[in-house]
Short mmCIF file of C-alpha atoms in Angstrom, two decimals:
data_model
loop_
_atom_site.label_atom_id
_atom_site.label_comp_id
_atom_site.label_asym_id
_atom_site.label_seq_id
_atom_site.Cartn_x
_atom_site.Cartn_y
_atom_site.Cartn_z
CA UNK A 1 25.34 10.43 -16.20
CA UNK A 2 27.34 8.03 -14.22
CA UNK A 3 26.33 7.02 -10.82
CA UNK A 4 29.46 8.83 -9.48
CA UNK A 5 28.76 11.97 -11.35
CA UNK A 6 25.12 11.86 -10.16
CA UNK A 7 26.17 11.59 -6.47
CA UNK A 8 28.75 14.51 -6.95
CA UNK A 9 25.82 16.52 -8.65
CA UNK A 10 23.47 15.76 -5.84
CA UNK A 11 26.17 16.69 -3.36
CA UNK A 12 26.77 20.24 -4.88
CA UNK A 13 23.05 20.68 -5.10
CA UNK A 14 22.62 20.13 -1.37
CA UNK A 15 25.58 22.36 -0.53
CA UNK A 16 24.02 25.13 -2.51
CA UNK A 17 20.61 24.82 -0.74
CA UNK A 18 22.12 24.89 2.63
CA UNK A 19 24.14 27.96 1.58
CA UNK A 20 20.69 29.62 0.55
CA UNK A 21 19.13 28.47 3.62
CA UNK A 22 21.86 29.91 5.84
CA UNK A 23 21.42 33.49 4.22
CA UNK A 24 17.50 33.59 4.85
CA UNK A 25 16.54 36.23 7.28
CA UNK A 26 16.80 35.69 11.09
CA UNK A 27 13.15 36.30 12.12
CA UNK A 28 13.84 36.12 15.79
CA UNK A 29 11.82 38.57 17.88
CA UNK A 30 13.06 39.77 21.24
CA UNK A 31 11.14 42.30 23.11
CA UNK A 32 12.74 43.42 26.50
CA UNK A 33 11.11 45.18 29.19
CA UNK A 34 12.68 46.96 32.01
CA UNK A 35 9.86 48.97 33.75
CA UNK A 36 9.74 50.19 37.26
CA UNK A 37 6.38 50.26 38.97
CA UNK A 38 4.98 47.21 36.88
CA UNK A 39 3.17 45.42 39.67
CA UNK A 40 2.41 42.43 37.61
CA UNK A 41 3.52 38.87 37.77
CA UNK A 42 3.01 38.32 33.80
CA UNK A 43 2.64 40.26 30.85
CA UNK A 44 0.88 39.14 27.63
CA UNK A 45 1.58 39.99 24.00
CA UNK A 46 -1.50 40.56 21.80
CA UNK A 47 -2.17 41.23 18.10
CA UNK A 48 -4.14 44.17 17.41
CA UNK A 49 -7.21 44.36 15.28
CA UNK A 50 -8.67 40.59 16.69
CA UNK A 51 -12.14 39.94 17.79
CA UNK A 52 -11.82 38.27 21.24
CA UNK A 53 -8.05 37.92 20.96
CA UNK A 54 -5.83 35.36 22.65
CA UNK A 55 -2.22 36.16 23.71
CA UNK A 56 0.31 35.61 21.08
CA UNK A 57 2.89 34.96 23.92
CA UNK A 58 3.48 35.60 27.65
CA UNK A 59 6.39 36.37 29.71
CA UNK A 60 7.13 36.36 33.62
CA UNK A 61 7.84 39.64 35.20
CA UNK A 62 10.85 39.44 37.64
CA UNK A 63 12.27 42.39 39.27
CA UNK A 64 10.47 44.56 36.71
CA UNK A 65 11.89 42.93 34.03
CA UNK A 66 10.44 40.70 31.16
CA UNK A 67 11.45 39.23 27.91
CA UNK A 68 9.40 37.98 25.13
CA UNK A 69 11.81 35.91 22.79
CA UNK A 70 10.32 33.76 19.89
CA UNK A 71 11.20 32.72 16.37
CA UNK A 72 8.51 32.67 13.78
CA UNK A 73 8.66 30.78 10.54
CA UNK A 74 10.14 32.37 7.47
CA UNK A 75 6.81 33.58 6.40
CA UNK A 76 6.31 35.89 9.33
CA UNK A 77 4.88 39.43 8.61
CA UNK A 78 5.51 42.42 11.07
CA UNK A 79 2.07 43.41 12.68
CA UNK A 80 0.70 45.93 15.18
CA UNK A 81 0.39 44.41 18.80
CA UNK A 82 0.10 45.39 22.21
CA UNK A 83 1.54 44.33 25.75
CA UNK A 84 -1.15 43.79 28.38
CA UNK A 85 -0.61 43.10 32.02
CA UNK A 86 -3.03 42.23 35.19
CA UNK A 87 -2.38 43.76 38.48
CA UNK A 88 -5.75 42.65 39.88
CA UNK A 89 -8.14 39.85 38.87
CA UNK A 90 -10.64 42.60 37.64
CA UNK A 91 -8.22 45.14 36.15
CA UNK A 92 -6.17 44.63 32.86
CA UNK A 93 -3.86 47.33 31.90
CA UNK A 94 -1.82 48.24 28.45
CA UNK A 95 1.53 49.58 28.36
CA UNK A 96 1.39 53.00 26.89
CA UNK A 97 4.25 53.56 24.29
CA UNK A 98 5.62 57.24 24.21
CA UNK A 99 5.62 58.54 20.65
CA UNK A 100 9.29 59.56 20.25
CA UNK A 101 8.64 61.95 17.43
CA UNK A 102 5.61 63.89 18.58
CA UNK A 103 5.87 63.85 22.31
CA UNK A 104 7.33 66.63 24.35
CA UNK A 105 8.36 66.73 28.02
CA UNK A 106 5.18 68.71 28.96
CA UNK A 107 2.78 66.33 26.69
CA UNK A 108 3.18 62.58 26.26
CA UNK A 109 1.57 61.31 23.02
CA UNK A 110 0.92 57.84 24.06
CA UNK A 111 -0.05 54.74 21.93
CA UNK A 112 -1.04 51.20 23.13
CA UNK A 113 0.35 49.73 20.08
CA UNK A 114 3.89 48.89 18.67
CA UNK A 115 4.95 46.93 15.66
CA UNK A 116 6.23 43.43 16.39
CA UNK A 117 9.05 42.80 14.03
CA UNK A 118 12.29 40.76 14.05
CA UNK A 119 15.09 42.16 16.09
CA UNK A 120 15.48 43.56 19.40
CA UNK A 121 12.98 46.01 20.78
CA UNK A 122 13.72 47.56 24.34
CA UNK A 123 11.04 49.01 26.60
CA UNK A 124 11.98 51.22 29.39
CA UNK A 125 10.34 53.52 31.86
CA UNK A 126 8.98 54.01 35.52
CA UNK A 127 5.11 53.86 35.91
CA UNK A 128 5.42 55.59 39.32
CA UNK A 129 6.52 58.75 37.67
CA UNK A 130 5.10 58.51 34.12
CA UNK A 131 2.16 56.68 32.24
CA UNK A 132 4.50 56.29 29.34
CA UNK A 133 7.34 54.06 28.39
CA UNK A 134 10.06 54.60 25.96
CA UNK A 135 10.64 52.17 22.89
CA UNK A 136 14.01 51.85 21.21
CA UNK A 137 14.86 49.70 18.12
CA UNK A 138 13.03 48.52 14.87
CA UNK A 139 12.58 50.30 11.61
CA UNK A 140 8.88 49.39 11.36
CA UNK A 141 8.27 51.04 14.52
CA UNK A 142 10.37 53.99 13.37
CA UNK A 143 7.88 54.43 10.34
CA UNK A 144 4.86 53.87 12.67
CA UNK A 145 5.45 56.53 15.13
CA UNK A 146 6.70 59.04 12.20
CA UNK A 147 3.32 58.37 10.22
CA UNK A 148 0.80 57.28 12.73
CA UNK A 149 -1.99 59.46 11.22
CA UNK A 150 -1.27 57.90 7.53
CA UNK A 151 -4.48 55.72 7.41
CA UNK A 152 -6.68 58.63 8.43
CA UNK A 153 -5.54 61.44 6.04
CA UNK A 154 -8.16 63.24 4.04
CA UNK A 155 -7.79 62.67 0.44
CA UNK A 156 -8.90 65.90 -1.37
CA UNK A 157 -11.34 65.95 -4.27
CA UNK A 158 -9.79 68.81 -5.59
CA UNK A 159 -7.67 67.34 -8.59
CA UNK A 160 -4.65 69.61 -8.14
CA UNK A 161 -4.50 69.03 -4.41
CA UNK A 162 -5.25 65.28 -4.91
CA UNK A 163 -2.45 64.73 -7.60
CA UNK A 164 0.14 66.55 -4.98
CA UNK A 165 -0.98 64.12 -2.21
CA UNK A 166 -0.69 61.30 -4.38
CA UNK A 167 2.95 62.26 -5.33
CA UNK A 168 3.86 62.63 -1.66
CA UNK A 169 2.42 59.07 -0.94
CA UNK A 170 4.49 57.74 -4.08
CA UNK A 171 7.74 59.29 -2.49
CA UNK A 172 7.18 58.20 0.95
CA UNK A 173 6.71 54.43 -0.15
CA UNK A 174 9.54 54.85 -2.57
CA UNK A 175 11.58 55.79 0.35
CA UNK A 176 10.40 53.06 2.56
CA UNK A 177 9.28 50.24 0.23
CA UNK A 178 9.27 47.77 3.16
CA UNK A 179 6.85 49.83 5.56
CA UNK A 180 4.02 47.38 6.51
CA UNK A 181 2.15 50.04 8.24
CA UNK A 182 1.97 51.86 4.91
CA UNK A 183 0.22 49.18 3.12
CA UNK A 184 -2.38 48.86 6.19
CA UNK A 185 -2.91 52.63 5.78
CA UNK A 186 -3.49 52.31 1.94
CA UNK A 187 -6.12 49.78 2.92
CA UNK A 188 -8.02 52.63 4.45
CA UNK A 189 -7.38 55.16 1.55
CA UNK A 190 -8.00 52.86 -1.15
CA UNK A 191 -11.86 53.92 -1.56
CA UNK A 192 -10.78 57.54 -2.03
CA UNK A 193 -8.27 56.78 -4.90
CA UNK A 194 -9.19 55.49 -8.43
CA UNK A 195 -7.55 52.19 -9.52
CA UNK A 196 -4.69 53.92 -11.42
CA UNK A 197 -3.83 56.23 -8.38
CA UNK A 198 -3.96 53.23 -6.08
CA UNK A 199 -1.94 51.01 -8.64
CA UNK A 200 0.87 53.78 -8.57
CA UNK A 201 1.26 53.78 -4.96
CA UNK A 202 0.98 49.95 -4.58
CA UNK A 203 3.70 49.29 -7.11
CA UNK A 204 6.27 51.08 -4.91
CA UNK A 205 6.10 48.64 -2.19
CA UNK A 206 8.76 45.70 -2.25
CA UNK A 207 7.44 42.20 -3.10
CA UNK A 208 7.64 40.93 0.41
CA UNK A 209 5.22 43.54 1.72
CA UNK A 210 2.80 43.10 -1.38
CA UNK A 211 2.94 39.23 -0.57
CA UNK A 212 1.82 39.86 2.94
CA UNK A 213 -1.83 39.75 4.02
CA UNK A 214 -2.55 43.58 3.52
CA UNK A 215 -0.63 43.45 0.24
CA UNK A 216 -2.75 40.62 -0.94
CA UNK A 217 -6.14 42.39 0.08
CA UNK A 218 -5.14 45.59 -1.97
CA UNK A 219 -4.29 43.61 -4.96
CA UNK A 220 -7.56 41.72 -4.79
CA UNK A 221 -9.33 44.97 -4.49
CA UNK A 222 -7.64 46.33 -7.63
CA UNK A 223 -8.74 43.23 -9.34
CA UNK A 224 -12.28 43.32 -8.18
CA UNK A 225 -13.41 47.11 -8.36
CA UNK A 226 -14.34 48.24 -11.81
CA UNK A 227 -13.12 51.36 -13.33
CA UNK A 228 -14.82 54.57 -12.67
CA UNK A 229 -16.54 54.72 -16.07
CA UNK A 230 -17.19 50.69 -16.48
CA UNK A 231 -20.53 49.17 -16.17
CA UNK A 232 -21.75 48.35 -12.65
CA UNK A 233 -21.52 44.86 -11.79
CA UNK A 234 -24.70 42.77 -11.17
CA UNK A 235 -25.10 40.04 -8.73
CA UNK A 236 -27.97 38.01 -7.23
CA UNK A 237 -28.74 38.79 -3.65
CA UNK A 238 -31.22 37.29 -0.99
CA UNK A 239 -34.51 38.88 -0.15
CA UNK A 240 -36.54 38.60 3.06
CA UNK A 241 -38.26 35.36 1.51
CA UNK A 242 -34.60 33.83 0.88
CA UNK A 243 -35.06 34.27 -2.88
CA UNK A 244 -32.47 35.17 -5.12
CA UNK A 245 -32.98 38.74 -6.87
CA UNK A 246 -30.92 40.78 -9.29
CA UNK A 247 -29.26 43.59 -7.60
CA UNK A 248 -29.93 45.57 -10.85
CA UNK A 249 -33.08 45.09 -12.49
CA UNK A 250 -32.36 45.69 -16.24
CA UNK A 251 -35.86 45.74 -17.20
CA UNK A 252 -36.32 49.07 -15.28
CA UNK A 253 -35.35 52.35 -16.82
CA UNK A 254 -33.90 53.59 -13.36
CA UNK A 255 -32.71 51.55 -10.52
CA UNK A 256 -32.17 53.15 -7.00
CA UNK A 257 -29.97 51.27 -4.81
CA UNK A 258 -29.73 52.19 -1.10
CA UNK A 259 -26.76 50.37 0.62
CA UNK A 260 -27.34 50.41 4.46
CA UNK A 261 -27.11 48.24 7.77
CA UNK A 262 -29.58 47.90 10.82
CA UNK A 263 -26.87 49.14 13.02
CA UNK A 264 -25.98 52.30 11.16
CA UNK A 265 -27.40 55.38 12.74
CA UNK A 266 -27.47 57.58 9.67
CA UNK A 267 -29.07 54.84 7.65
CA UNK A 268 -31.85 54.38 10.31
CA UNK A 269 -32.35 58.46 10.27
CA UNK A 270 -32.75 58.29 6.34
CA UNK A 271 -35.64 55.65 6.52
CA UNK A 272 -38.53 58.26 6.75
CA UNK A 273 -37.25 60.01 3.78
CA UNK A 274 -36.93 56.85 1.80
CA UNK A 275 -40.54 55.87 2.76
CA UNK A 276 -41.65 59.17 1.17
CA UNK A 277 -39.69 58.44 -1.93
CA UNK A 278 -41.29 54.94 -2.11
CA UNK A 279 -44.77 56.21 -1.97
CA UNK A 280 -44.19 59.23 -4.19
CA UNK A 281 -42.89 57.50 -7.19
CA UNK A 282 -44.96 54.37 -8.52
CA UNK A 283 -43.81 54.55 -12.04
CA UNK A 284 -43.28 50.94 -13.55
CA UNK A 285 -39.98 51.99 -15.06
CA UNK A 286 -38.48 52.99 -11.54
CA UNK A 287 -37.42 50.28 -9.11
CA UNK A 288 -36.15 51.12 -5.53
CA UNK A 289 -34.25 48.76 -3.48
CA UNK A 290 -32.41 48.81 -0.02
CA UNK A 291 -29.43 46.55 0.27
CA UNK A 292 -28.18 45.76 3.68
CA UNK A 293 -24.44 44.67 4.44
CA UNK A 294 -25.49 43.28 7.77
CA UNK A 295 -23.87 40.01 8.89
CA UNK A 296 -26.41 39.27 11.42
CA UNK A 297 -29.41 38.26 9.08
CA UNK A 298 -31.84 38.32 12.05
CA UNK A 299 -31.20 41.84 13.19
CA UNK A 300 -31.72 42.91 9.51
CA UNK A 301 -34.91 41.18 9.09
CA UNK A 302 -36.17 42.44 12.35
CA UNK A 303 -35.26 46.07 11.35
CA UNK A 304 -36.90 45.76 8.25
CA UNK A 305 -40.38 44.59 9.70
CA UNK A 306 -39.95 47.13 12.63
CA UNK A 307 -39.51 50.03 10.27
CA UNK A 308 -42.09 48.86 8.02
CA UNK A 309 -39.75 49.28 4.98
CA UNK A 310 -42.39 48.10 2.38
CA UNK A 311 -40.15 48.30 -0.83
CA UNK A 312 -37.71 45.50 -1.90
CA UNK A 313 -35.21 44.52 0.60
CA UNK A 314 -32.06 42.38 -0.17
CA UNK A 315 -29.19 41.43 1.90
CA UNK A 316 -25.53 40.68 0.69
CA UNK A 317 -24.49 37.17 1.80
CA UNK A 318 -21.30 37.36 4.18
CA UNK A 319 -19.32 35.41 1.52
CA UNK A 320 -20.04 38.17 -1.00
CA UNK A 321 -19.66 41.05 1.20
CA UNK A 322 -16.01 41.78 0.32
CA UNK A 323 -16.57 41.52 -3.29
CA UNK A 324 -19.52 43.85 -3.34
CA UNK A 325 -17.88 46.16 -1.20
CA UNK A 326 -14.98 46.57 -3.60
CA UNK A 327 -17.28 46.75 -6.62
CA UNK A 328 -19.42 49.48 -5.21
CA UNK A 329 -16.57 51.22 -3.38
CA UNK A 330 -18.46 51.05 -0.25
CA UNK A 331 -16.13 52.79 2.15
CA UNK A 332 -19.06 53.91 4.41
CA UNK A 333 -22.92 53.69 4.58
CA UNK A 334 -25.65 54.88 3.60
CA UNK A 335 -24.75 55.21 -0.08
CA UNK A 336 -27.33 55.52 -2.92
CA UNK A 337 -26.56 54.53 -6.31
CA UNK A 338 -28.92 55.53 -9.51
CA UNK A 339 -28.18 52.94 -12.32
CA UNK A 340 -30.01 52.55 -15.68
CA UNK A 341 -31.20 49.46 -17.29
CA UNK A 342 -27.64 49.31 -19.30
CA UNK A 343 -25.98 49.03 -15.88
CA UNK A 344 -24.50 52.76 -16.38
CA UNK A 345 -24.32 54.90 -13.19
CA UNK A 346 -26.26 57.98 -13.52
CA UNK A 347 -25.63 59.59 -10.28
CA UNK A 348 -24.24 58.80 -6.72
CA UNK A 349 -25.07 60.12 -3.13
CA UNK A 350 -22.72 59.37 -0.30
CA UNK A 351 -23.79 59.84 3.19
CA UNK A 352 -27.11 61.16 4.80
CA UNK A 353 -28.02 64.63 4.66
CA UNK A 354 -31.41 66.55 5.20
CA UNK A 355 -30.93 67.72 1.71
CA UNK A 356 -30.74 64.22 0.23
CA UNK A 357 -34.47 63.89 -0.40
CA UNK A 358 -34.85 66.77 -2.82
CA UNK A 359 -31.66 65.60 -4.60
CA UNK A 360 -33.21 62.00 -4.94
CA UNK A 361 -36.71 63.38 -6.06
CA UNK A 362 -35.03 65.55 -8.72
CA UNK A 363 -32.73 62.66 -10.01
CA UNK A 364 -35.83 60.31 -10.38
CA UNK A 365 -37.90 62.95 -12.01
CA UNK A 366 -35.22 63.83 -14.50
CA UNK A 367 -34.19 60.10 -15.27
CA UNK A 368 -38.09 59.10 -15.92
CA UNK A 369 -39.03 62.35 -17.94
#
């Protein structure tokens, strides 16, 4: 290639790159407020679900008006946020958003959060007459307010009803493949869906949502959690003496694994019953172990000592917690797994009940017979 042709080729390549760049999405975010009775000098934008959050942005309030305006980079992902204000040093308020879908003139359905997304969002209202303000603008907000209860729906255990629910979820995502709130909701629902069911819903999202934080987490969960009939994964966990012990003892005919935490009320209610089980079954083919998901290891050790939990005690290290949560589908605690020496699950008990003790005794006796 001649020098002239090389320069000409480079020029066309540069033009092509510039044209592609110009077609990239405009991620400018503008949130305009015009709220009477907002007796504050500043308002602050926060991201939800953060521990000890710091403001994402702040805006000066002048004549009841304020405006957030910022341009994130091209990797921006819409997220749930809220707007706070301070009228006095000791008082911090949050602007309540009226749900335009479910609210009536007699009853206001207020939400502290809204979706922060590219485009213009307008907030208007009069706090001297109403506690709520009106939001207009944004397709993510429209989906959010129409489907606010999505993360909390009950997935039926009845096969027929469950299939119908999954079909509705698939259609909802197929009609709204760019709904970031729906992917967030799927993070709550994933424990109640099989891998095939979860993937059938996940596949309906567009690539942009899949590549966002919540989408990546769902994909990791799918790649980590074994199928229902697969062998249960083993792992080395830490005991009270900081020794590494296997989660499943393959030398024992039956492993009873109790997932719990020191901060869990129902877990602590179950401890007296577990003490009876530990004292009753001394068979060498039986192994009982409690596995804590405590992040605070000192509180775990203190509770084990205070409760005199004399059977084997293990704790999941914080770096392994997400993986074990997926592998054992720990949507809640306490949970008890009965696993044989071949790592096959015999049965499973979720939650605490006064009837659990009799079920546990029957399960152990049958397995050791």
